[in-house]
Amino acid sequence: MASYYNVHSPEKITLSNALIEDSEKFIERFTDYHFGFSYFIYFSSFLRHYMPFIRSKVKYLLKNRDHLFETLDMIIKKRRKEIEEIPMANAFSFLVYYVCHSPHVKQKMIDEIDSVFPPNTSFNLKYDDLLKLEYCDAIINEVGRIMPVGNEIRRYLANPAEVAGYQWEAGTMIHIHINGIHSHKNHWSNPEIFDPDRFYKENDNNEMNDKARHKFSLIPFGGGLRICPGRKLAMIELLSLMVTVFGKYDVDLVDINAPLNTKSGSLTTCGGLPVRIRSRKLPV
């Protein structure tokens, strides 16, 4: 994006020049690779090997292809490692932990899954069907409240502003403590208790009413203009995992008394969660 901005804007970004230059080279290689196909489509093998001008161009295109593929391989390896450490796996691990510690929640969740995706039948995970899992959705929200993967949100003040009753100068970096908000008694009653009914439609508790709660009292995906653009996809992925795992298998913790193994930095990650998985004994 910075490279594209520099091409089209009279004002140039000067930070991270090496990164911008690498990006420009990558785009150039990709463009040359794309348009270089014509040499292999329209010129015979003989011309590509022996016609001086064409031969030199083909050598460049092959060398460019190798550099491009090496770069793509490097990106894939890096992204593969990032994917292995993405918050989705942590969120589902936390969900399994809390659900397995709450048998009544677990049974209610399984009953809802079975009502939408009947046992002993093959099912396709359709978006409209996943939206019917309102109690499962409530579980995800409560897990996100009591054990948020992100620990803080940072906001930069471009202009002087009042925050929490204090005046702050322009250029101040504000660190918003997510867990502090999610466990604050001004927003939640008994915040230390895992209770998905806070978000379930059948509960008359005002906490489940979005209009009654402060709009930023629940921010597992951040908030405002910079709220996570992938939040809806994340919810669908979690619902799909719940259906696939709990709809087909009995899942229990190996040691119900073991504390949740977490590591905290900028994110809270699950260090390990030993579980016992067996096929569900479904009625015939």
GROMACS .gro file of N, CA, C and O in nm, residues 53-114:
model
  248
   53PHE      N    1   1.774  -1.157  -2.922
   53PHE     CA    2   1.693  -1.069  -2.839
   53PHE      C    3   1.591  -1.146  -2.756
   53PHE      O    4   1.573  -1.123  -2.636
   54ILE      N    5   1.527  -1.242  -2.822
   54ILE     CA    6   1.425  -1.321  -2.752
   54ILE      C    7   1.490  -1.407  -2.644
   54ILE      O    8   1.437  -1.422  -2.534
   55ARG      N    9   1.607  -1.466  -2.677
   55ARG     CA   10   1.675  -1.553  -2.581
   55ARG      C   11   1.710  -1.478  -2.453
   55ARG      O   12   1.689  -1.528  -2.342
   56SER      N   13   1.763  -1.354  -2.466
   56SER     CA   14   1.799  -1.277  -2.346
   56SER      C   15   1.676  -1.241  -2.264
   56SER      O   16   1.680  -1.241  -2.140
   57LYS      N   17   1.567  -1.211  -2.334
   57LYS     CA   18   1.444  -1.177  -2.262
   57LYS      C   19   1.390  -1.299  -2.188
   57LYS      O   20   1.343  -1.289  -2.074
   58VAL      N   21   1.396  -1.414  -2.254
   58VAL     CA   22   1.346  -1.536  -2.191
   58VAL      C   23   1.430  -1.572  -2.068
   58VAL      O   24   1.376  -1.614  -1.965
   59LYS      N   25   1.562  -1.554  -2.079
   59LYS     CA   26   1.647  -1.580  -1.963
   59LYS      C   27   1.608  -1.491  -1.845
   59LYS      O   28   1.603  -1.536  -1.730
   60TYR      N   29   1.582  -1.364  -1.876
   60TYR     CA   30   1.539  -1.272  -1.769
   60TYR      C   31   1.407  -1.318  -1.709
   60TYR      O   32   1.388  -1.318  -1.586
   61LEU      N   33   1.313  -1.359  -1.795
   61LEU     CA   34   1.182  -1.399  -1.745
   61LEU      C   35   1.190  -1.523  -1.657
   61LEU      O   36   1.121  -1.533  -1.555
   62LEU      N   37   1.275  -1.618  -1.694
   62LEU     CA   38   1.292  -1.739  -1.613
   62LEU      C   39   1.357  -1.706  -1.479
   62LEU      O   40   1.318  -1.760  -1.375
   63LYS      N   41   1.458  -1.618  -1.483
   63LYS     CA   42   1.523  -1.577  -1.359
   63LYS      C   43   1.424  -1.501  -1.271
   63LYS      O   44   1.419  -1.519  -1.149
   64ASN      N   45   1.344  -1.415  -1.335
   64ASN     CA   46   1.242  -1.339  -1.261
   64ASN      C   47   1.140  -1.433  -1.198
   64ASN      O   48   1.097  -1.413  -1.083
   65ARG      N   49   1.102  -1.536  -1.274
   65ARG     CA   50   1.007  -1.634  -1.221
   65ARG      C   51   1.062  -1.702  -1.097
   65ARG      O   52   0.991  -1.718  -0.996
   66ASP      N   53   1.190  -1.741  -1.100
   66ASP     CA   54   1.250  -1.808  -0.985
   66ASP      C   55   1.252  -1.718  -0.862
   66ASP      O   56   1.221  -1.762  -0.751
   67HIS      N   57   1.288  -1.590  -0.883
   67HIS     CA   58   1.289  -1.495  -0.771
   67HIS      C   59   1.147  -1.476  -0.714
   67HIS      O   60   1.128  -1.471  -0.593
   68LEU      N   61   1.050  -1.466  -0.805
   68LEU     CA   62   0.911  -1.447  -0.763
   68LEU      C   63   0.862  -1.567  -0.683
   68LEU      O   64   0.799  -1.551  -0.577
   69PHE      N   65   0.890  -1.688  -0.731
   69PHE     CA   66   0.845  -1.808  -0.661
   69PHE      C   67   0.913  -1.822  -0.525
   69PHE      O   68   0.850  -1.867  -0.428
   70GLU      N   69   1.039  -1.785  -0.516
   70GLU     CA   70   1.109  -1.789  -0.388
   70GLU      C   71   1.044  -1.693  -0.289
   70GLU      O   72   1.027  -1.726  -0.171
   71THR      N   73   1.008  -1.574  -0.338
   71THR     CA   74   0.942  -1.477  -0.252
   71THR      C   75   0.807  -1.528  -0.205
   71THR      O   76   0.770  -1.515  -0.087
   72LEU      N   77   0.730  -1.586  -0.297
   72LEU     CA   78   0.599  -1.640  -0.261
   72LEU      C   79   0.612  -1.754  -0.161
   72LEU      O   80   0.532  -1.764  -0.067
   73ASP      N   81   0.712  -1.841  -0.182
   73ASP     CA   82   0.736  -1.950  -0.087
   73ASP      C   83   0.767  -1.896   0.053
   73ASP      O   84   0.719  -1.948   0.154
   74MET      N   85   0.847  -1.790   0.058
   74MET     CA   86   0.882  -1.729   0.185
   74MET      C   87   0.758  -1.670   0.253
   74MET      O   88   0.739  -1.686   0.375
   75ILE      N   89   0.672  -1.604   0.174
   75ILE     CA   90   0.549  -1.547   0.229
   75ILE      C   91   0.457  -1.656   0.282
   75ILE      O   92   0.398  -1.644   0.390
   76ILE      N   93   0.445  -1.766   0.206
   76ILE     CA   94   0.359  -1.877   0.247
   76ILE      C   95   0.408  -1.939   0.378
   76ILE      O   96   0.330  -1.967   0.469
   77LYS      N   97   0.541  -1.960   0.388
   77LYS     CA   98   0.595  -2.019   0.511
   77LYS      C   99   0.571  -1.927   0.631
   77LYS      O  100   0.538  -1.973   0.740
   78LYS      N  101   0.588  -1.796   0.608
   78LYS     CA  102   0.566  -1.700   0.716
   78LYS      C  103   0.420  -1.698   0.757
   78LYS      O  104   0.386  -1.700   0.875
   79ARG      N  105   0.330  -1.697   0.657
   79ARG     CA  106   0.187  -1.694   0.687
   79ARG      C  107   0.142  -1.824   0.752
   79ARG      O  108   0.053  -1.823   0.837
   80ARG      N  109   0.203  -1.936   0.712
   80ARG     CA  110   0.166  -2.064   0.772
   80ARG      C  111   0.194  -2.062   0.922
   80ARG      O  112   0.113  -2.109   1.002
   81LYS      N  113   0.309  -2.005   0.959
   81LYS     CA  114   0.342  -1.994   1.101
   81LYS      C  115   0.245  -1.900   1.172
   81LYS      O  116   0.201  -1.928   1.284
   82GLU      N  117   0.210  -1.790   1.106
   82GLU     CA  118   0.116  -1.695   1.166
   82GLU      C  119  -0.021  -1.759   1.183
   82GLU      O  120  -0.089  -1.739   1.284
   83ILE      N  121  -0.063  -1.840   1.082
   83ILE     CA  122  -0.193  -1.906   1.089
   83ILE      C  123  -0.197  -2.005   1.204
   83ILE      O  124  -0.299  -2.019   1.273
   84GLU      N  125  -0.085  -2.074   1.227
   84GLU     CA  126  -0.080  -2.169   1.337
   84GLU      C  127  -0.098  -2.100   1.472
   84GLU      O  128  -0.138  -2.163   1.570
   85GLU      N  129  -0.065  -1.971   1.477
   85GLU     CA  130  -0.071  -1.898   1.603
   85GLU      C  131  -0.185  -1.797   1.607
   85GLU      O  132  -0.189  -1.710   1.693
   86ILE      N  133  -0.279  -1.808   1.512
   86ILE     CA  134  -0.387  -1.709   1.506
   86ILE      C  135  -0.478  -1.723   1.628
   86ILE      O  136  -0.493  -1.829   1.686
   87PRO      N  137  -0.544  -1.612   1.665
   87PRO     CA  138  -0.631  -1.613   1.782
   87PRO      C  139  -0.746  -1.712   1.774
   87PRO      O  140  -0.800  -1.751   1.876
   88MET      N  141  -0.788  -1.753   1.651
   88MET     CA  142  -0.901  -1.843   1.637
   88MET      C  143  -0.880  -1.971   1.716
   88MET      O  144  -0.969  -2.017   1.788
   89ALA      N  145  -0.761  -2.030   1.706
   89ALA     CA  146  -0.732  -2.153   1.780
   89ALA      C  147  -0.738  -2.128   1.929
   89ALA      O  148  -0.788  -2.212   2.006
   90ASN      N  149  -0.689  -2.014   1.974
   90ASN     CA  150  -0.693  -1.980   2.115
   90ASN      C  151  -0.837  -1.961   2.162
   90ASN      O  152  -0.876  -2.010   2.268
   91ALA      N  153  -0.917  -1.890   2.084
   91ALA     CA  154  -1.055  -1.865   2.121
   91ALA      C  155  -1.132  -1.997   2.135
   91ALA      O  156  -1.209  -2.014   2.230
   92PHE      N  157  -1.109  -2.091   2.042
   92PHE     CA  158  -1.181  -2.218   2.050
   92PHE      C  159  -1.132  -2.301   2.168
   92PHE      O  160  -1.212  -2.370   2.232
   93SER      N  161  -1.003  -2.294   2.199
   93SER     CA  162  -0.951  -2.364   2.316
   93SER      C  163  -1.014  -2.312   2.443
   93SER      O  164  -1.053  -2.389   2.532
   94PHE      N  165  -1.026  -2.179   2.454
   94PHE     CA  166  -1.089  -2.121   2.572
   94PHE      C  167  -1.236  -2.162   2.580
   94PHE      O  168  -1.290  -2.189   2.688
   95LEU      N  169  -1.301  -2.166   2.464
   95LEU     CA  170  -1.442  -2.207   2.459
   95LEU      C  171  -1.458  -2.350   2.510
   95LEU      O  172  -1.548  -2.377   2.592
   96VAL      N  173  -1.373  -2.440   2.464
   96VAL     CA  174  -1.380  -2.580   2.508
   96VAL      C  175  -1.359  -2.589   2.659
   96VAL      O  176  -1.431  -2.662   2.729
   97TYR      N  177  -1.264  -2.513   2.710
   97TYR     CA  178  -1.233  -2.517   2.854
   97TYR      C  179  -1.355  -2.476   2.937
   97TYR      O  180  -1.395  -2.546   3.029
   98TYR      N  181  -1.415  -2.363   2.903
   98TYR     CA  182  -1.526  -2.313   2.984
   98TYR      C  183  -1.652  -2.396   2.966
   98TYR      O  184  -1.727  -2.418   3.062
   99VAL      N  185  -1.676  -2.444   2.846
   99VAL     CA  186  -1.793  -2.528   2.823
   99VAL      C  187  -1.782  -2.658   2.899
   99VAL      O  188  -1.879  -2.706   2.960
  100CYS      N  189  -1.663  -2.717   2.899
  100CYS     CA  190  -1.644  -2.844   2.970
  100CYS      C  191  -1.651  -2.827   3.121
  100CYS      O  192  -1.676  -2.924   3.194
  101HIS      N  193  -1.631  -2.706   3.170
  101HIS     CA  194  -1.645  -2.679   3.313
  101HIS      C  195  -1.789  -2.643   3.351
  101HIS      O  196  -1.818  -2.622   3.469
  102SER      N  197  -1.877  -2.634   3.251
  102SER     CA  198  -2.017  -2.599   3.278
  102SER      C  199  -2.107  -2.701   3.209
  102SER      O  200  -2.153  -2.679   3.096
  103PRO      N  201  -2.134  -2.814   3.274
  103PRO     CA  202  -2.211  -2.923   3.211
  103PRO      C  203  -2.347  -2.878   3.158
  103PRO      O  204  -2.390  -2.922   3.051
  104HIS      N  205  -2.417  -2.789   3.231
  104HIS     CA  206  -2.549  -2.746   3.186
  104HIS      C  207  -2.538  -2.661   3.059
  104HIS      O  208  -2.623  -2.670   2.970
  105VAL      N  209  -2.431  -2.581   3.049
  105VAL     CA  210  -2.407  -2.502   2.929
  105VAL      C  211  -2.375  -2.595   2.812
  105VAL      O  212  -2.427  -2.579   2.700
  106LYS      N  213  -2.292  -2.694   2.839
  106LYS     CA  214  -2.252  -2.788   2.735
  106LYS      C  215  -2.372  -2.864   2.680
  106LYS      O  216  -2.388  -2.878   2.558
  107GLN      N  217  -2.460  -2.911   2.769
  107GLN     CA  218  -2.576  -2.987   2.725
  107GLN      C  219  -2.673  -2.899   2.646
  107GLN      O  220  -2.729  -2.941   2.544
  108LYS      N  221  -2.693  -2.776   2.692
  108LYS     CA  222  -2.782  -2.684   2.622
  108LYS      C  223  -2.728  -2.651   2.483
  108LYS      O  224  -2.803  -2.641   2.386
  109MET      N  225  -2.595  -2.638   2.474
  109MET     CA  226  -2.529  -2.613   2.346
  109MET      C  227  -2.549  -2.732   2.252
  109MET      O  228  -2.585  -2.714   2.133
  110ILE      N  229  -2.528  -2.854   2.302
  110ILE     CA  230  -2.542  -2.973   2.219
  110ILE      C  231  -2.687  -2.990   2.173
  110ILE      O  232  -2.713  -3.027   2.058
  111ASP      N  233  -2.782  -2.962   2.263
  111ASP     CA  234  -2.924  -2.973   2.226
  111ASP      C  235  -2.958  -2.877   2.112
  111ASP      O  236  -3.033  -2.912   2.020
  112GLU      N  237  -2.903  -2.756   2.118
  112GLU     CA  238  -2.930  -2.660   2.012
  112GLU      C  239  -2.866  -2.705   1.881
  112GLU      O  240  -2.929  -2.696   1.774
  113ILE      N  241  -2.742  -2.754   1.887
  113ILE     CA  242  -2.676  -2.803   1.766
  113ILE      C  243  -2.756  -2.916   1.704
  113ILE      O  244  -2.778  -2.920   1.582
  114ASP      N  245  -2.804  -3.010   1.788
  114ASP     CA  246  -2.881  -3.124   1.737
  114ASP      C  247  -3.014  -3.080   1.677
  114ASP      O  248  -3.066  -3.144   1.584
   0.00000   0.00000   0.00000
